[in-house]
PDB file of C-alpha atoms in Angstrom:
ATOM      1  CA  MET Y   1     -15.357  14.376   0.423  1.00  0.00           C
ATOM      2  CA  LYS Y   2     -13.379  11.446  -1.104  1.00  0.00           C
ATOM      3  CA  ASP Y   3     -14.618  11.887  -4.132  1.00  0.00           C
ATOM      4  CA  TYR Y   4     -12.779  15.010  -4.788  1.00  0.00           C
ATOM      5  CA  TYR Y   5      -9.324  13.865  -3.728  1.00  0.00           C
ATOM      6  CA  PRO Y   6      -6.930  13.912  -6.061  1.00  0.00           C
ATOM      7  CA  ASP Y   7      -6.323  10.891  -8.297  1.00  0.00           C
ATOM      8  CA  ASN Y   8      -3.250   9.642  -6.884  1.00  0.00           C
ATOM      9  CA  PHE Y   9      -4.366  11.355  -3.381  1.00  0.00           C
ATOM     10  CA  SER Y  10      -6.501  10.432  -0.713  1.00  0.00           C
ATOM     11  CA  ARG Y  11      -8.622  11.421   2.173  1.00  0.00           C
ATOM     12  CA  GLU Y  12      -7.182   8.610   4.318  1.00  0.00           C
ATOM     13  CA  GLU Y  13      -2.688   8.755   2.874  1.00  0.00           C
ATOM     14  CA  MET Y  14      -3.309  12.737   4.618  1.00  0.00           C
ATOM     15  CA  ILE Y  15      -4.724  11.673   7.923  1.00  0.00           C
ATOM     16  CA  ARG Y  16      -3.102   8.447   8.163  1.00  0.00           C
ATOM     17  CA  SER Y  17      -0.309   8.139  11.326  1.00  0.00           C
ATOM     18  CA  GLU Y  18       2.191   5.162  12.731  1.00  0.00           C
ATOM     19  CA  THR Y  19       2.302   7.130  15.408  1.00  0.00           C
ATOM     20  CA  ALA Y  20      -1.064   7.670  16.590  1.00  0.00           C
ATOM     21  CA  LEU Y  21      -1.944   4.041  15.818  1.00  0.00           C
ATOM     22  CA  ARG Y  22       1.120   3.298  17.750  1.00  0.00           C
ATOM     23  CA  HIS Y  23      -0.116   5.016  20.256  1.00  0.00           C
ATOM     24  CA  GLY Y  24      -3.901   4.697  19.279  1.00  0.00           C
ATOM     25  CA  VAL Y  25      -4.473   8.545  19.986  1.00  0.00           C
ATOM     26  CA  THR Y  26      -7.395   9.447  17.150  1.00  0.00           C
ATOM     27  CA  ASN Y  27      -6.873  11.203  14.117  1.00  0.00           C
ATOM     28  CA  GLU Y  28      -9.121  13.078  12.815  1.00  0.00           C
ATOM     29  CA  PRO Y  29      -9.880  16.302  11.111  1.00  0.00           C
ATOM     30  CA  HIS Y  30     -12.518  18.048  13.721  1.00  0.00           C
ATOM     31  CA  SER Y  31     -13.716  21.239  11.447  1.00  0.00           C
ATOM     32  CA  GLN Y  32     -14.268  22.130   7.623  1.00  0.00           C
ATOM     33  CA  GLU Y  33     -12.042  24.282   7.453  1.00  0.00           C
ATOM     34  CA  HIS Y  34      -9.685  21.888   7.890  1.00  0.00           C
ATOM     35  CA  GLU Y  35     -10.464  19.360   5.917  1.00  0.00           C
ATOM     36  CA  ASP Y  36     -10.884  22.049   3.223  1.00  0.00           C
ATOM     37  CA  ASN Y  37      -7.314  22.650   3.976  1.00  0.00           C
ATOM     38  CA  LEU Y  38      -5.913  18.760   3.588  1.00  0.00           C
ATOM     39  CA  LEU Y  39      -8.595  18.496   0.503  1.00  0.00           C
ATOM     40  CA  SER Y  40      -6.188  21.556  -1.143  1.00  0.00           C
ATOM     41  CA  VAL Y  41      -2.945  20.166   0.163  1.00  0.00           C
ATOM     42  CA  ALA Y  42      -3.291  17.101  -1.027  1.00  0.00           C
ATOM     43  CA  ILE Y  43      -4.600  18.968  -4.608  1.00  0.00           C
ATOM     44  CA  PHE Y  44      -1.218  20.632  -4.289  1.00  0.00           C
ATOM     45  CA  LEU Y  45       0.564  17.398  -4.149  1.00  0.00           C
ATOM     46  CA  GLN Y  46      -0.855  16.108  -7.566  1.00  0.00           C
ATOM     47  CA  SER Y  47      -0.220  19.361  -9.149  1.00  0.00           C
ATOM     48  CA  LEU Y  48       3.659  18.744  -7.578  1.00  0.00           C
ATOM     49  CA  ARG Y  49       2.931  14.786  -8.618  1.00  0.00           C
ATOM     50  CA  ASP Y  50       1.918  15.679 -12.680  1.00  0.00           C
ATOM     51  CA  ALA Y  51       4.580  18.566 -12.817  1.00  0.00           C
ATOM     52  CA  LEU Y  52       7.136  15.907 -12.082  1.00  0.00           C
ATOM     53  CA  SER Y  53       7.008  13.666 -14.156  1.00  0.00           C
ATOM     54  CA  GLU Y  54       5.984  15.688 -16.820  1.00  0.00           C
ATOM     55  CA  HIS Y  55       9.670  17.002 -16.222  1.00  0.00           C
ATOM     56  CA  LEU Y  56      11.576  13.816 -15.915  1.00  0.00           C
ATOM     57  CA  GLY Y  57       9.385  11.934 -18.696  1.00  0.00           C
ATOM     58  CA  ARG Y  58       8.705   8.979 -16.344  1.00  0.00           C
ATOM     59  CA  GLU Y  59       5.723   8.563 -13.093  1.00  0.00           C
ATOM     60  CA  VAL Y  60       6.672  10.516  -9.892  1.00  0.00           C
ATOM     61  CA  PRO Y  61       5.175   8.569  -6.998  1.00  0.00           C
ATOM     62  CA  ILE Y  62       5.148  10.950  -3.625  1.00  0.00           C
ATOM     63  CA  ILE Y  63       4.731   9.135  -0.582  1.00  0.00           C
ATOM     64  CA  VAL Y  64       3.063  11.049   1.945  1.00  0.00           C
ATOM     65  CA  SER Y  65       4.559  10.469   5.685  1.00  0.00           C
ATOM     66  CA  SER Y  66       2.366  12.560   7.542  1.00  0.00           C
ATOM     67  CA  GLY Y  67      -0.564  14.935   6.442  1.00  0.00           C
ATOM     68  CA  TYR Y  68      -3.291  16.492   9.687  1.00  0.00           C
ATOM     69  CA  ARG Y  69      -1.906  16.112  12.901  1.00  0.00           C
ATOM     70  CA  SER Y  70      -4.297  16.279  15.616  1.00  0.00           C
ATOM     71  CA  GLU Y  71      -3.397  17.817  18.689  1.00  0.00           C
ATOM     72  CA  ALA Y  72      -2.480  14.746  20.545  1.00  0.00           C
ATOM     73  CA  LEU Y  73      -0.398  13.776  18.033  1.00  0.00           C
ATOM     74  CA  ASN Y  74       1.134  16.729  17.552  1.00  0.00           C
ATOM     75  CA  THR Y  75       2.075  16.958  20.888  1.00  0.00           C
ATOM     76  CA  LEU Y  76       2.966  12.905  21.284  1.00  0.00           C
ATOM     77  CA  VAL Y  77       5.423  13.492  17.905  1.00  0.00           C
ATOM     78  CA  GLY Y  78       6.686  16.458  19.725  1.00  0.00           C
ATOM     79  CA  GLY Y  79       5.288  19.234  16.745  1.00  0.00           C
ATOM     80  CA  SER Y  80       5.503  22.593  17.341  1.00  0.00           C
ATOM     81  CA  LYS Y  81       1.429  24.669  18.713  1.00  0.00           C
ATOM     82  CA  ARG Y  82       1.743  26.144  15.484  1.00  0.00           C
ATOM     83  CA  SER Y  83       2.092  23.853  13.695  1.00  0.00           C
ATOM     84  CA  ALA Y  84       0.429  23.522  10.375  1.00  0.00           C
ATOM     85  CA  HIS Y  85      -0.565  20.193  10.290  1.00  0.00           C
ATOM     86  CA  SER Y  86      -2.444  20.713  13.346  1.00  0.00           C
ATOM     87  CA  HIS Y  87      -4.693  23.249  10.561  1.00  0.00           C
ATOM     88  CA  GLY Y  88      -4.396  20.253   8.157  1.00  0.00           C
ATOM     89  CA  LEU Y  89      -2.130  23.065   5.516  1.00  0.00           C
ATOM     90  CA  ALA Y  90       1.159  20.646   5.371  1.00  0.00           C
ATOM     91  CA  ALA Y  91       2.226  17.825   4.469  1.00  0.00           C
ATOM     92  CA  ASP Y  92       5.885  15.550   5.135  1.00  0.00           C
ATOM     93  CA  PHE Y  93       6.206  13.561   2.261  1.00  0.00           C
ATOM     94  CA  ARG Y  94       8.867  11.928  -0.600  1.00  0.00           C
ATOM     95  CA  ALA Y  95       8.962  11.457  -4.318  1.00  0.00           C
ATOM     96  CA  LEU Y  96      10.322   8.053  -5.015  1.00  0.00           C
ATOM     97  CA  GLY Y  97      14.002   7.891  -6.864  1.00  0.00           C
ATOM     98  CA  LEU Y  98      14.497  11.652  -6.034  1.00  0.00           C
ATOM     99  CA  SER Y  99      16.572  13.350  -3.674  1.00  0.00           C
ATOM    100  CA  THR Y 100      14.595  16.043  -0.930  1.00  0.00           C
ATOM    101  CA  ASP Y 101      17.532  18.257  -2.701  1.00  0.00           C
ATOM    102  CA  PHE Y 102      16.080  18.152  -6.071  1.00  0.00           C
ATOM    103  CA  VAL Y 103      12.347  17.597  -4.907  1.00  0.00           C
ATOM    104  CA  PHE Y 104      12.812  21.274  -2.804  1.00  0.00           C
ATOM    105  CA  ASN Y 105      14.783  22.995  -5.491  1.00  0.00           C
ATOM    106  CA  PHE Y 106      12.181  21.948  -8.873  1.00  0.00           C
ATOM    107  CA  ILE Y 107       9.037  23.381  -6.264  1.00  0.00           C
ATOM    108  CA  ARG Y 108      11.915  26.576  -4.808  1.00  0.00           C
ATOM    109  CA  SER Y 109      11.765  27.275  -9.457  1.00  0.00           C
ATOM    110  CA  HIS Y 110       8.292  26.077 -10.584  1.00  0.00           C
ATOM    111  CA  TYR Y 111       5.890  26.797  -7.742  1.00  0.00           C
ATOM    112  CA  GLU Y 112       8.129  30.116  -5.304  1.00  0.00           C
ATOM    113  CA  PHE Y 113       5.525  32.747  -6.453  1.00  0.00           C
ATOM    114  CA  GLU Y 114       2.224  30.791  -7.477  1.00  0.00           C
ATOM    115  CA  GLY Y 115      -0.573  29.695  -5.241  1.00  0.00           C
ATOM    116  CA  MET Y 116      -1.037  28.753  -2.176  1.00  0.00           C
ATOM    117  CA  LEU Y 117       2.733  28.077  -1.304  1.00  0.00           C
ATOM    118  CA  ASP Y 118       3.400  29.127   2.149  1.00  0.00           C
ATOM    119  CA  GLN Y 119       6.856  27.100   3.006  1.00  0.00           C
ATOM    120  CA  VAL Y 120       9.462  24.638   1.708  1.00  0.00           C
ATOM    121  CA  ILE Y 121      11.576  22.912   3.597  1.00  0.00           C
ATOM    122  CA  ASP Y 122      14.338  20.375   2.612  1.00  0.00           C
ATOM    123  CA  GLU Y 123      14.297  17.900   6.470  1.00  0.00           C
ATOM    124  CA  PHE Y 124      17.636  16.920   7.259  1.00  0.00           C
ATOM    125  CA  GLY Y 125      17.825  15.448   3.522  1.00  0.00           C
ATOM    126  CA  SER Y 126      14.892  12.563   4.856  1.00  0.00           C
ATOM    127  CA  TRP Y 127      12.002  14.550   3.272  1.00  0.00           C
ATOM    128  CA  VAL Y 128      10.533  17.693   2.213  1.00  0.00           C
ATOM    129  CA  HIS Y 129       7.575  19.683   3.937  1.00  0.00           C
ATOM    130  CA  VAL Y 130       5.331  22.141   2.323  1.00  0.00           C
ATOM    131  CA  GLY Y 131       2.683  23.784   3.896  1.00  0.00           C
ATOM    132  CA  ILE Y 132      -0.047  25.500   2.035  1.00  0.00           C
ATOM    133  CA  SER Y 133      -1.683  29.383   3.171  1.00  0.00           C
ATOM    134  CA  GLN Y 134      -3.643  29.831   5.572  1.00  0.00           C
ATOM    135  CA  PRO Y 135      -7.157  30.351   2.936  1.00  0.00           C
ATOM    136  CA  LYS Y 136      -8.777  32.871   5.294  1.00  0.00           C
ATOM    137  CA  THR Y 137      -5.432  35.003   5.055  1.00  0.00           C
ATOM    138  CA  GLY Y 138      -4.129  34.163   2.041  1.00  0.00           C
ATOM    139  CA  LYS Y 139      -0.732  35.106   4.204  1.00  0.00           C
ATOM    140  CA  LYS Y 140       2.113  33.330   2.580  1.00  0.00           C
ATOM    141  CA  ARG Y 141       5.845  34.132   4.106  1.00  0.00           C
ATOM    142  CA  TRP Y 142       7.761  32.542   0.543  1.00  0.00           C
ATOM    143  CA  GLN Y 143       9.824  30.374   2.749  1.00  0.00           C
ATOM    144  CA  PHE Y 144      12.290  28.027   2.081  1.00  0.00           C
ATOM    145  CA  LEU Y 145      14.510  26.521   4.772  1.00  0.00           C
ATOM    146  CA  LEU Y 146      16.911  24.327   5.126  1.00  0.00           C
ATOM    147  CA  ALA Y 147      17.085  21.577   8.229  1.00  0.00           C
ATOM    148  CA  ARG Y 148      20.442  19.788   9.008  1.00  0.00           C
TER     149      ARG Y 148
END
């Protein structure tokens, strides 16, 4: 599976959790479906990184702060019982050197009706949450939300 991840994102980055490490919680996807979903999120993040870098004429690193969350980790962090993170369908991240507002609006203007994008949230001006649609259903909510 590692060989299939895009250049700038690894499986390890997509499952790493400081909270899980501090509390001794296992944070491993428990199905191939969740693994495949997580790979799709990494591919989306790579496309976003590439598009931002091209648009700005410089490299724009993206740092994932939360990707996959096991049920135990999701409970520990107070996540929704229906969290896309628990299915490998979401990531929270920062694009270094860019405001969350800029990234949110860039995604909205460049990706709104494309591909697998389901939900984008500018979370308190601190990080951006991006979720992709469930591959089985293909349903998309097309949500662009501000959490303040």
